[in-house]
Structures are given as C-alpha cells and as structure tokens.
XYZ file of C-alpha atoms in Angstrom:
246
model
C 93.848 106.331 91.703
C 97.260 107.218 93.107
C 99.974 106.965 90.423
C 103.091 104.809 90.724
C 105.531 107.718 90.828
C 103.685 109.398 93.670
C 103.335 106.072 95.460
C 107.074 105.430 95.618
C 107.707 108.827 97.180
C 104.622 108.557 99.356
C 105.574 105.145 100.706
C 109.083 106.291 101.518
C 107.800 109.336 103.351
C 105.248 107.409 105.397
C 107.271 104.293 106.089
C 108.829 105.642 109.258
C 105.625 107.162 110.590
C 102.678 104.949 109.699
C 101.860 101.326 110.406
C 99.557 100.481 107.538
C 99.701 99.006 104.043
C 100.541 100.973 100.890
C 100.261 99.259 97.493
C 103.152 100.620 95.439
C 102.507 98.647 92.213
C 100.402 98.612 90.068
C 98.711 101.495 91.893
C 96.547 102.267 94.902
C 92.861 103.100 95.219
C 93.760 106.065 97.398
C 95.268 107.298 100.624
C 93.397 105.518 103.410
C 95.969 106.028 106.133
C 93.594 108.354 107.960
C 92.351 108.116 111.521
C 89.763 110.690 112.592
C 86.570 110.935 114.579
C 86.073 110.392 118.292
C 88.296 107.658 119.675
C 86.491 104.593 121.046
C 87.659 105.235 124.592
C 85.647 108.464 124.493
C 82.721 107.138 122.435
C 81.581 103.621 123.345
C 78.896 103.767 120.633
C 81.351 103.909 117.736
C 81.329 101.019 115.264
C 84.555 101.949 113.498
C 82.928 104.147 110.862
C 80.743 107.000 112.085
C 78.345 108.926 109.841
C 77.756 112.526 110.853
C 74.706 114.699 110.231
C 76.502 116.600 107.458
C 77.105 113.348 105.548
C 80.809 113.023 106.305
C 82.376 109.958 107.868
C 84.735 109.422 110.757
C 87.126 106.513 111.191
C 88.176 106.453 114.863
C 89.950 103.108 114.456
C 91.465 104.110 111.095
C 90.194 103.667 107.553
C 92.209 100.558 106.722
C 90.266 98.459 109.211
C 87.124 98.792 107.051
C 86.213 95.903 104.708
C 86.594 95.505 101.757
C 88.955 98.310 100.673
C 89.820 100.329 103.739
C 86.938 102.784 103.537
C 87.805 103.930 100.002
C 85.126 103.965 97.262
C 85.675 102.441 93.832
C 87.712 104.630 91.498
C 86.977 105.290 87.832
C 90.625 106.189 87.163
C 91.831 102.625 86.732
C 95.326 101.421 85.975
C 96.280 98.616 83.587
C 97.252 95.060 84.522
C 98.042 92.017 82.332
C 95.040 89.789 81.663
C 96.933 86.707 82.857
C 98.229 88.412 85.989
C 101.245 90.546 86.784
C 103.397 92.139 89.452
C 102.139 93.321 92.820
C 104.197 95.242 95.352
C 103.274 96.712 98.701
C 104.781 98.248 101.787
C 103.361 96.389 104.802
C 104.088 98.812 107.648
C 103.320 97.927 111.260
C 101.793 99.058 114.499
C 104.246 98.929 117.391
C 104.205 95.421 118.789
C 103.150 93.757 115.522
C 106.251 92.424 113.828
C 104.374 89.500 112.258
C 101.333 89.359 110.002
C 99.524 87.105 107.563
C 99.034 88.401 104.029
C 96.156 87.523 101.699
C 95.688 88.679 98.104
C 92.265 88.364 96.478
C 90.475 89.794 93.467
C 86.937 91.009 93.021
C 85.409 90.946 89.539
C 83.055 93.638 88.282
C 80.457 91.546 86.477
C 78.403 92.795 83.495
C 75.698 95.283 84.517
C 77.424 95.804 87.866
C 79.312 98.886 88.979
C 81.560 97.212 91.549
C 82.618 93.684 92.545
C 79.949 91.855 94.588
C 82.665 90.124 96.629
C 86.401 89.474 96.849
C 86.259 85.701 97.022
C 88.942 84.776 94.478
C 92.362 84.212 96.136
C 95.248 84.700 93.717
C 98.131 84.111 96.147
C 98.200 81.465 98.879
C 98.370 83.192 102.279
C 101.826 83.680 103.745
C 103.399 85.209 106.823
C 105.814 88.121 106.811
C 108.184 88.842 109.682
C 109.698 92.248 110.257
C 112.947 93.067 112.052
C 111.390 94.826 115.032
C 108.170 95.428 116.927
C 108.352 99.122 116.129
C 107.863 100.920 112.810
C 110.253 99.882 110.059
C 110.861 100.421 106.361
C 110.380 97.660 103.867
C 108.594 96.491 100.758
C 107.350 93.166 99.390
C 107.259 92.312 95.673
C 105.327 89.430 94.136
C 106.691 89.559 90.581
C 104.056 87.308 89.005
C 100.596 86.989 90.529
C 98.633 84.693 88.230
C 94.891 84.592 87.699
C 93.000 81.476 88.881
C 92.666 78.876 86.140
C 88.927 78.497 86.736
C 88.208 82.127 85.847
C 87.544 83.189 82.269
C 88.818 86.739 82.418
C 89.085 88.726 79.207
C 90.893 91.824 77.987
C 88.818 94.815 79.018
C 87.429 93.255 82.197
C 87.538 95.368 85.332
C 88.782 93.766 88.530
C 89.915 94.978 91.936
C 93.010 93.587 93.666
C 92.576 93.377 97.432
C 95.562 93.100 99.783
C 94.748 92.068 103.360
C 97.255 92.203 106.177
C 96.141 90.395 109.343
C 97.967 91.496 112.475
C 98.938 89.269 115.393
C 95.862 90.266 117.371
C 93.551 89.193 114.527
C 92.511 92.573 113.130
C 92.821 93.043 109.368
C 94.001 95.973 107.241
C 92.489 96.365 103.768
C 93.949 98.089 100.700
C 92.852 97.841 97.073
C 93.790 98.818 93.549
C 91.271 98.950 90.683
C 92.600 97.709 87.335
C 91.471 97.020 83.787
C 92.902 93.872 82.213
C 94.958 94.382 79.049
C 97.323 92.419 76.835
C 100.833 92.068 78.354
C 102.303 93.951 75.396
C 100.325 97.034 76.366
C 102.048 97.044 79.751
C 105.540 96.581 78.313
C 104.983 99.426 75.845
C 103.931 101.863 78.578
C 106.957 103.303 80.446
C 104.710 104.428 83.300
C 103.639 100.825 83.954
C 107.031 99.146 83.548
C 108.001 96.905 86.456
C 111.341 98.157 87.780
C 113.593 97.643 90.824
C 112.283 100.972 92.065
C 108.594 100.029 92.184
C 108.748 96.270 92.820
C 111.463 94.922 95.107
C 111.908 92.827 98.237
C 113.550 94.404 101.262
C 116.130 92.244 102.999
C 114.753 93.116 106.437
C 111.447 91.324 105.786
C 111.397 87.536 105.965
C 108.750 85.013 105.010
C 107.356 81.982 106.808
C 105.698 78.964 105.294
C 102.191 78.057 106.379
C 101.255 74.452 106.927
C 98.086 72.446 107.366
C 98.110 69.575 109.837
C 95.884 66.529 110.100
C 95.435 64.522 113.263
C 95.253 60.777 112.673
C 94.450 58.624 115.670
C 95.232 54.935 115.414
C 95.171 52.446 118.285
C 94.958 55.282 120.763
C 98.143 56.937 119.467
C 97.922 60.273 117.679
C 100.268 60.871 114.780
C 100.600 64.065 112.808
C 101.176 64.595 109.107
C 102.188 67.970 107.794
C 101.691 69.257 104.276
C 103.058 72.501 102.943
C 100.350 75.050 102.263
C 102.512 77.744 100.682
C 106.021 78.452 99.508
C 106.661 81.811 97.888
C 109.385 80.510 95.602
C 109.616 83.740 93.596
C 111.092 85.552 96.567
C 114.728 85.139 97.432
C 114.560 85.241 101.206
C 114.994 82.256 103.457
C 111.771 80.470 104.337
C 111.321 79.493 107.953
C 108.708 76.901 108.865
C 105.824 78.276 110.884
C 105.460 75.734 113.646
C-alpha cells in the first residue's frame, strides 16, 4: 500500500505527465500507471493483459484499464478507514482529448473465509461527471469529505473492504484504481496523525467542475411526448458550481 505522504508527492510529480487516476486519500493499492508490452498496433492478438512464458505480465493498453483494480493484486498492508465511512480524495488525470469523465465509487467486501472481495457491487457515491479545464493534461484533485456506507450493509469494526474508484472516459473506456482498508472506530483515525484529513491530502481544485446527472422518463399521452426530469445526483459537499448535464 502506498502511504499518504508519498502519494501527495507522487501525485504532484505525475500530474503533468500522466493521464490516469491516483487515489491520494486514504491510500492507494499501488502504482498502476504502467504501460508495457507490445502495443496493439503491432500485436493484434493482445487482450490488454499478456502473460509471458516467464510468468510476467504485459499491459500494452496500460494497467488501469484492467478490472477490478487496474491490474494490481490485493495488498495485505491495509490502511484504516472509519466504519461508517470517511474521506476519499483522488487526482483524476486525463488523456489528451478527454476533458470530461464519469466517476463511480464502489466498495467490495471481503467476506468471512474469503481472501478478497467477490465483487464490487456496492455503490457508495452516486455517479457524477467531472469537467477539466482543457483537453490536454492538467493538475487537479477531487475530495469527497464524507463517503458514507450504504444503510443496508452491516459492516463492523475489523471488516476488510476495498474502495474502488472508476473513471469512465468520453470514449467509454474505464480506468480502475483501488485502496484496501480495514474499518475502525472514527476515534482511531482522529488519534492517528498519519491518517488525519487535511487540506494537503483532501481538497478540491478550482479548475475541476462538476455536472449533475439526470434520469429522464418519456411519457406519451394522446400522441404527444412529454418529458419529466429528476435529479440523479448533486454533490452538495463540494463547493463548485453544478452545471446540469443536458
């Protein structure tokens, strides 16, 4: 697990050179910003992850394209997170030409007698769109100060979960990053200086804006179609202006 101190410096160093996602709080499963192997234009048989005879792997499209956690295995060096939910911060990063993306945050639960989550089917944040200032690389970070656990889950102190952050680009491809955590009492977080939420590890950059997502229903009556719109998400904890996604 990559520590918070290293993550802040790492994210700053990579922000101008890499177009992928880095989770800066509460931690990060590991550096999966790698692209290696034979590029698809030279190897039409590649499936995104190539296994070589010596047992190593190649990621010609990049590791972060690989579900569920960007090609990174589960870590045993977990960080702590409040049992009722806590802060989450990440640096989105972009490929040139992708100034917009949808963001999803899910959790996977390591059940008793299991070594890893069987799935990541528990959304903890409604999906939202982020909009960057340019279609080229840019700096910036997103902070969700209070991500709460779903009410229908009976999570306990000591449970192991994995937080999954998905960034879906304009062309439909998804980037995956994860952080493995053990749930603890909130007091244990506040008493640990290394885990304290600060303006340095959880903040919102002014150059990133947020769009609402809506669901629409078509109602046809007497041959005339009318449309009703209901708000699907509003990230009220963030201070940026919300622009309707039409």
